[in-house]
mmCIF file of C-alpha atoms and ligand atoms in Angstrom:
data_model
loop_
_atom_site.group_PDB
_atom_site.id
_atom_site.type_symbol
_atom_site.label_atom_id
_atom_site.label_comp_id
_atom_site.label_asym_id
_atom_site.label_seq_id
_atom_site.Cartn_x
_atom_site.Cartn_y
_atom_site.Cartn_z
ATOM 1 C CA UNK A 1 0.000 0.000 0.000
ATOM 2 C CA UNK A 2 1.092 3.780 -0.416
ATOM 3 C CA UNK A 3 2.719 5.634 -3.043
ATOM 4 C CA UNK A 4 6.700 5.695 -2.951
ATOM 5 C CA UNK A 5 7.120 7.963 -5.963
ATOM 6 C CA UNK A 6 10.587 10.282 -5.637
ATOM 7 C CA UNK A 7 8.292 12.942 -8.004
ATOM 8 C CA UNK A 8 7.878 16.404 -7.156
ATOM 9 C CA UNK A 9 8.761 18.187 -3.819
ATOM 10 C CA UNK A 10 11.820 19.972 -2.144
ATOM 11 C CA UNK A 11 15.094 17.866 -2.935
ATOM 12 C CA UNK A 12 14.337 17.501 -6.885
ATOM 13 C CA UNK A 13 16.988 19.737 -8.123
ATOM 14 C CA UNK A 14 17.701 19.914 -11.726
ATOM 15 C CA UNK A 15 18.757 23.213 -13.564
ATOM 16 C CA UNK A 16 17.536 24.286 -16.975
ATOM 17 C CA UNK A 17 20.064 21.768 -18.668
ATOM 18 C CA UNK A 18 17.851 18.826 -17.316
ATOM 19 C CA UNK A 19 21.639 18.341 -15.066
ATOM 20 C CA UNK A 20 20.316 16.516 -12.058
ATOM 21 C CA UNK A 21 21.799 17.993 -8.883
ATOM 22 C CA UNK A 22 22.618 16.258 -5.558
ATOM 23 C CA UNK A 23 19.252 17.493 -2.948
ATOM 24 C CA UNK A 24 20.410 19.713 0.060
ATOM 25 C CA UNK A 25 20.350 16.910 2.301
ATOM 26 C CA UNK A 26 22.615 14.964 -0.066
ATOM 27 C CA UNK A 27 25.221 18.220 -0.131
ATOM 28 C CA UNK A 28 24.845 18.384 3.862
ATOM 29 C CA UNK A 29 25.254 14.819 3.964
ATOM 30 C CA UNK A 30 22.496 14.504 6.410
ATOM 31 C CA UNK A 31 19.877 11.821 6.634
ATOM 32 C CA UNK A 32 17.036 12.565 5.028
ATOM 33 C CA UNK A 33 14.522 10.762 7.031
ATOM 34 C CA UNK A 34 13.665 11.573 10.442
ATOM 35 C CA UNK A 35 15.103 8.724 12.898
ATOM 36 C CA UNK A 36 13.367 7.822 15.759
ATOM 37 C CA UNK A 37 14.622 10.508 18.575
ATOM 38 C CA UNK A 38 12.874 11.231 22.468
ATOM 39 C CA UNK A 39 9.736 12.796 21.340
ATOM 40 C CA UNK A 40 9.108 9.352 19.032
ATOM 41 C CA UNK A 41 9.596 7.352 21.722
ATOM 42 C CA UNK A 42 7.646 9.563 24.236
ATOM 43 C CA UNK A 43 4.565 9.350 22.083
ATOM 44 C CA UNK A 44 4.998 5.916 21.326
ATOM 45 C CA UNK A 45 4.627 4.840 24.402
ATOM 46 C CA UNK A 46 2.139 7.010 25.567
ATOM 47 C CA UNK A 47 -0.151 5.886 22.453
ATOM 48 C CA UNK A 48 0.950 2.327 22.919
ATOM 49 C CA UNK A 49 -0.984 2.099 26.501
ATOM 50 C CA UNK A 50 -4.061 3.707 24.775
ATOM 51 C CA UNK A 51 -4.849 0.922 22.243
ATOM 52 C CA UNK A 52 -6.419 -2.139 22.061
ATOM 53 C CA UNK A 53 -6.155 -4.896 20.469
ATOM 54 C CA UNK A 54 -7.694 -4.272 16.924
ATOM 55 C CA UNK A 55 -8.117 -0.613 17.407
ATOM 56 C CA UNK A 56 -7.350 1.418 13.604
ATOM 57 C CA UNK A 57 -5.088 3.608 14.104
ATOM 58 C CA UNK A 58 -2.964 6.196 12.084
ATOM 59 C CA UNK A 59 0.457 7.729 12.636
ATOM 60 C CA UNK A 60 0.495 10.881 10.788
ATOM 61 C CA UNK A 61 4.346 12.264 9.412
ATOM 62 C CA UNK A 62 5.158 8.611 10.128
ATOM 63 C CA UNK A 63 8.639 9.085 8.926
ATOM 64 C CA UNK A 64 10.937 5.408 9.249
ATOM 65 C CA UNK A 65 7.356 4.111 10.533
ATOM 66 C CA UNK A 66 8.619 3.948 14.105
ATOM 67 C CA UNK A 67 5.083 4.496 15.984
ATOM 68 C CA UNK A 68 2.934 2.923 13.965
ATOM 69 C CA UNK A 69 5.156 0.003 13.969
ATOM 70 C CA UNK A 70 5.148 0.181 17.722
ATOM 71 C CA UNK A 71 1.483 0.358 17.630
ATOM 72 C CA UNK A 72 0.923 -2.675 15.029
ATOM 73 C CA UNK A 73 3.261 -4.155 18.165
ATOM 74 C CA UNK A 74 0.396 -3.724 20.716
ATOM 75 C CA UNK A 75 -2.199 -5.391 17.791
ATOM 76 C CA UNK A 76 -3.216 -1.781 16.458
ATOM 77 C CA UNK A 77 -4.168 -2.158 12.890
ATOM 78 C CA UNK A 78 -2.027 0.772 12.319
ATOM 79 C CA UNK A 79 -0.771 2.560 8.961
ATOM 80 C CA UNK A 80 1.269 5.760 8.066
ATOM 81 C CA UNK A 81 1.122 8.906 6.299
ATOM 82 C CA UNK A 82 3.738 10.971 5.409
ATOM 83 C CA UNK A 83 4.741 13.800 2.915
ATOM 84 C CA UNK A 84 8.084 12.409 1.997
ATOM 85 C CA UNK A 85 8.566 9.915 -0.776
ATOM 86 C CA UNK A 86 11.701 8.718 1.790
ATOM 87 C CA UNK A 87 9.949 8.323 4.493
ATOM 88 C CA UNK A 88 7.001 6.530 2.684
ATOM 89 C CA UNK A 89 9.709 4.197 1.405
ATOM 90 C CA UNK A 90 11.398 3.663 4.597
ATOM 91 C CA UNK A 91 8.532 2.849 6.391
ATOM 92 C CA UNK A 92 7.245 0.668 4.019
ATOM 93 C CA UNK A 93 10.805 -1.085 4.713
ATOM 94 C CA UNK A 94 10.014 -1.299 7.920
ATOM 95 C CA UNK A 95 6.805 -3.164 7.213
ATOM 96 C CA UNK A 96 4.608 -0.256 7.887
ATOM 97 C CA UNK A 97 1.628 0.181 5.520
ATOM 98 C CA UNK A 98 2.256 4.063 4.022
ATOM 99 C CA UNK A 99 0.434 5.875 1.965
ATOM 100 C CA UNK A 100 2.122 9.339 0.730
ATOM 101 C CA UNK A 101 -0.164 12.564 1.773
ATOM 102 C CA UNK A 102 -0.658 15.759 3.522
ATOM 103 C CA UNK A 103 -1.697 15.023 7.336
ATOM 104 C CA UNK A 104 -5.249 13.096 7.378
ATOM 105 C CA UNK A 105 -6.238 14.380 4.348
ATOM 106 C CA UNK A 106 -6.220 10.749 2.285
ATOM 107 C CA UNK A 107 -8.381 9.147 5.213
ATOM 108 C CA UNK A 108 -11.916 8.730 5.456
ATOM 109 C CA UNK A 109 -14.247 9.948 7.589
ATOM 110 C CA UNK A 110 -14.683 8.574 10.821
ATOM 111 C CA UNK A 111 -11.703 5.922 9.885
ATOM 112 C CA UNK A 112 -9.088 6.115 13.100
ATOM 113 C CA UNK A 113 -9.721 5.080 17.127
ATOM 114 C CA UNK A 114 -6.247 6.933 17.768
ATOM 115 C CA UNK A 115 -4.206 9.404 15.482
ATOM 116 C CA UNK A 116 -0.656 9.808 16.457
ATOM 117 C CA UNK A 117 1.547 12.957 15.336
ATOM 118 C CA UNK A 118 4.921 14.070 15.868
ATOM 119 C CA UNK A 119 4.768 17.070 14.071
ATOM 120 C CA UNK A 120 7.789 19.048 13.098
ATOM 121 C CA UNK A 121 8.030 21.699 15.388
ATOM 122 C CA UNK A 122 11.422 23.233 15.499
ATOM 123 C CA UNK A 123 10.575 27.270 15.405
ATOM 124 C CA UNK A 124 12.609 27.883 12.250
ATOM 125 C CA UNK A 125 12.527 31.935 11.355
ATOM 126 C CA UNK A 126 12.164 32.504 7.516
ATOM 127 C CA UNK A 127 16.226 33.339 6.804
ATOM 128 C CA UNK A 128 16.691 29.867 8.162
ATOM 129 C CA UNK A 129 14.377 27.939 6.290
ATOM 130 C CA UNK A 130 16.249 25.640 3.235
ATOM 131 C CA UNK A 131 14.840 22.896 1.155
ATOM 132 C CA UNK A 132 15.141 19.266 1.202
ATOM 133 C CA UNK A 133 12.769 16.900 2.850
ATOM 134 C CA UNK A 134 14.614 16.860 6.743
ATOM 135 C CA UNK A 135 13.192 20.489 6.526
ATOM 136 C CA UNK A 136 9.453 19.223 6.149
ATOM 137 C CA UNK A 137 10.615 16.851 9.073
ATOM 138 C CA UNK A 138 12.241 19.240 11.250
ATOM 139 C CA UNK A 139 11.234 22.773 10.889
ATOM 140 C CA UNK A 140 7.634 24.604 12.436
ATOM 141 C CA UNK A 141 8.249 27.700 10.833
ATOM 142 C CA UNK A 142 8.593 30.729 12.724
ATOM 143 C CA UNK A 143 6.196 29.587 15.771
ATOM 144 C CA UNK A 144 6.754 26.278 15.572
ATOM 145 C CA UNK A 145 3.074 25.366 14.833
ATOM 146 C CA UNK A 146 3.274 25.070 10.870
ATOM 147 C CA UNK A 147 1.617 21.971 10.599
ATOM 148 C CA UNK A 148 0.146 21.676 13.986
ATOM 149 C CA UNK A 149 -2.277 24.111 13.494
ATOM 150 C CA UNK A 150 -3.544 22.063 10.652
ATOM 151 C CA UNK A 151 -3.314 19.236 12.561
ATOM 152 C CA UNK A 152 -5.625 20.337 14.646
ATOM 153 C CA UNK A 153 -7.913 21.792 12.046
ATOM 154 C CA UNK A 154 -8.560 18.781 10.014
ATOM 155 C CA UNK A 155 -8.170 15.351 12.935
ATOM 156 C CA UNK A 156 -11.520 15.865 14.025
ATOM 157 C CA UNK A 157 -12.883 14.761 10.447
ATOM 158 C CA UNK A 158 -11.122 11.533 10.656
ATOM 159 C CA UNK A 159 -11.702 10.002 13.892
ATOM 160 C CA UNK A 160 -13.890 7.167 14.398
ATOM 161 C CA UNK A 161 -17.013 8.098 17.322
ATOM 162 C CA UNK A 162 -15.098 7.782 20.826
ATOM 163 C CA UNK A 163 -11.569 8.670 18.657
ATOM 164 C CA UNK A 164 -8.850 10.616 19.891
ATOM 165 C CA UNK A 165 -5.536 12.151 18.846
ATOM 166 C CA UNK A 166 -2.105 11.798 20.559
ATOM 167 C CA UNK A 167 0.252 15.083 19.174
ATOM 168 C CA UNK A 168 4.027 15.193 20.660
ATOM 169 C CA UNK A 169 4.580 19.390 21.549
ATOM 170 C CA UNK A 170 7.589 20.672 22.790
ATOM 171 C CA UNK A 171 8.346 23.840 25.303
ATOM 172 C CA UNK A 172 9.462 25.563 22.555
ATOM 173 C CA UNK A 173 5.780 25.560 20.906
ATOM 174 C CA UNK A 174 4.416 26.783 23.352
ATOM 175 C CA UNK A 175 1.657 23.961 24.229
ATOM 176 C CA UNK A 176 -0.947 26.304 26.353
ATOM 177 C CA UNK A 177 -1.276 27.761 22.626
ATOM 178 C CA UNK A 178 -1.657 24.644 20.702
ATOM 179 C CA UNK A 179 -4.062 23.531 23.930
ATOM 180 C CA UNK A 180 -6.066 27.150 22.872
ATOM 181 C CA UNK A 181 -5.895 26.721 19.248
ATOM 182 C CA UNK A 182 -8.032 23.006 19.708
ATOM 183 C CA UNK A 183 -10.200 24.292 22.073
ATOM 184 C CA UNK A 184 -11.304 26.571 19.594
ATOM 185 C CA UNK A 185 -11.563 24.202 16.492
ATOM 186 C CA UNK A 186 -13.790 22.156 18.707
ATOM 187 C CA UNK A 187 -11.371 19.389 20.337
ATOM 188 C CA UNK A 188 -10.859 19.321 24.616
ATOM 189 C CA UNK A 189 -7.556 18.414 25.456
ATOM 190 C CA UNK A 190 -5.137 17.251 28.550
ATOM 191 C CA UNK A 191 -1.634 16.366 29.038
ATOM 192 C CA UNK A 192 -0.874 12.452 29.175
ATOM 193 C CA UNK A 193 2.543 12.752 29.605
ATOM 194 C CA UNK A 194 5.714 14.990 30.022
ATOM 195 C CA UNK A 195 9.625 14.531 30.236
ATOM 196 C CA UNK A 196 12.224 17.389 30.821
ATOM 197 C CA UNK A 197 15.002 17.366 28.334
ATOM 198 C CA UNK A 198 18.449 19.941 27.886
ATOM 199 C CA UNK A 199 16.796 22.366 25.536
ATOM 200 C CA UNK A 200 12.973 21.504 25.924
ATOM 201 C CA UNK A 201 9.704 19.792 27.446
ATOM 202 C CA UNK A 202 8.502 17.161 25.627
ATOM 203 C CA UNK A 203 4.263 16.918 26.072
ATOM 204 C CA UNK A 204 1.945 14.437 24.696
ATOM 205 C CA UNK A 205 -1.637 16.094 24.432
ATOM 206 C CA UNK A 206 -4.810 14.920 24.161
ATOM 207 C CA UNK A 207 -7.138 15.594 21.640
ATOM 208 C CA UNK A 208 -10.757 14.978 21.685
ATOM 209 C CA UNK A 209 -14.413 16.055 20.650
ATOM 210 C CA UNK A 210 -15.766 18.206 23.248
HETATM 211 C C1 SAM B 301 9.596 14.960 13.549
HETATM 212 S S1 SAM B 301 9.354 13.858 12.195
HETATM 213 C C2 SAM B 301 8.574 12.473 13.028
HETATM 214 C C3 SAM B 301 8.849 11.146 12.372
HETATM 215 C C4 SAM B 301 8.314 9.935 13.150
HETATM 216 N N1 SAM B 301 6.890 10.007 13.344
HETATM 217 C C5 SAM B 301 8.983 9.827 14.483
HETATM 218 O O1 SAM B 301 8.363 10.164 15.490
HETATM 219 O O2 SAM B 301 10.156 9.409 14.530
HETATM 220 C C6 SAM B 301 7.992 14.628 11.312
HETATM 221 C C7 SAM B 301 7.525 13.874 10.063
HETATM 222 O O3 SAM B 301 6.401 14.576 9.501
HETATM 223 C C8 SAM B 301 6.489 14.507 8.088
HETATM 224 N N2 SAM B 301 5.660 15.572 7.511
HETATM 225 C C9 SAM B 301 5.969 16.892 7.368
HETATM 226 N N3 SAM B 301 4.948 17.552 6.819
HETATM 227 C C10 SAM B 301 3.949 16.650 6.621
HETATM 228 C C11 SAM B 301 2.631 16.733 6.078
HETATM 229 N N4 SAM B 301 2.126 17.892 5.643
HETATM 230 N N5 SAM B 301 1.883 15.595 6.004
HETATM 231 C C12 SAM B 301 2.403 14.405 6.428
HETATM 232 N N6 SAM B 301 3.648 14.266 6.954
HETATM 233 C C13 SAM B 301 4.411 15.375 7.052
HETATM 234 C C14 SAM B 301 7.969 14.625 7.807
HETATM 235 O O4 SAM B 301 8.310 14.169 6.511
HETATM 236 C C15 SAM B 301 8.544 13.759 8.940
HETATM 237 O O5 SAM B 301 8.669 12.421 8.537
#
């Protein structure tokens, strides 16, 4: 399942010539999918006590498929979705089913009993930005909330009646904002978990139909 296409999207450099150039990442010699850090392991865990056997369940910017892998673990029926053609491909690798999309928006309605999320969240100001696809897995833009704010827009849509959504949000988001920004898109929330780190809080919030 899931598309693994390298088309299209930050990374595909060729000039005018039709020259292929290496990607950013492959010039910086980074990786250029997100390995499993803290904050995947915080909400892994957290979501892992949450399921049952069974339950459906989505990890959203699912990146090597760490989450959702250790939610298939627990006997989630549990499948990906990320931007990156790399990550789709590495967590297909992994044995994760992926399919390649913005946030929930190739779901169904009322599809998921728990949606996971480890968003990218690193406040990145504009000067700083650059372009390859550890930038869609790293950086928040300038508040940190590009994509959570989304996130929080368009989850409600996709979970199943009872559902609820697990996002990882660091310190440096600001979570009492992200906790405001649900409350008014219709979703309560509460903090499951917490763990103090050099530069940061991790949280794992709670999202769910008021
Ligand atoms: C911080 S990484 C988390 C990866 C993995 N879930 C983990 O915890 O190790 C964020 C992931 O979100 C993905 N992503 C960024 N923008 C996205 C979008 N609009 N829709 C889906 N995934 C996205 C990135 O490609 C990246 O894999």
């Amino acid at each position: 399942m899931g598309e693994e296409s390298d088309a299209g999207g930050p990374g595909d450099s060729g000039d005018e010539n039709g020259t292929e150039r290496p990607s950013l990442a492959d010039q910086r010699d980074v990786e250029s999918v997100y390995q499993p850090a803290e904050d995947s392991d915080l909400l892994a865990r957290t979501a892992r006590e949450r399921v049952d056997a069974g339950d459906t369940v989505l990890d959203v910017g699912t990146g090597s498929g760490y989450v959702a892998a250790m939610l298939a673990e627990a006997g989630a029926r549990a499948v990906g979705v990320d931007v990156s053609p790399l990550a789709c491909r590495e967590a297909a690798g992994n044995g994760v089913p992926v399919v390649r999309g913005d946030l929930v928006e190739p779901f169904r309605t009322d599809t998921f009993d728990l949606v996971a999320f480890n968003p990218p969240y690193l406040p990145t100001p504009p000067e700083q930005e650059w372009d390859d696809w550890m930038e869609h897995a790293l950086s928040g833009g300038d508040d940190g909330r590009r994509l959570v704010d989304p996130f929080l827009e368009t989850v409600e849509r996709v979970l199943a009646p009872g559902g609820e959504a697990l996002m990882l949000v660091s310190s440096l988001t600001d979570p009492e904002a992200v906790r405001a920004y649900a409350s008014e898109h219709g979703l309560a929330s509460e903090q499951l978990a917490s763990e103090k780190h050099p530069y940061e809080a991790l949280v794992v919030l709670r999202f769910y139909r008021k």
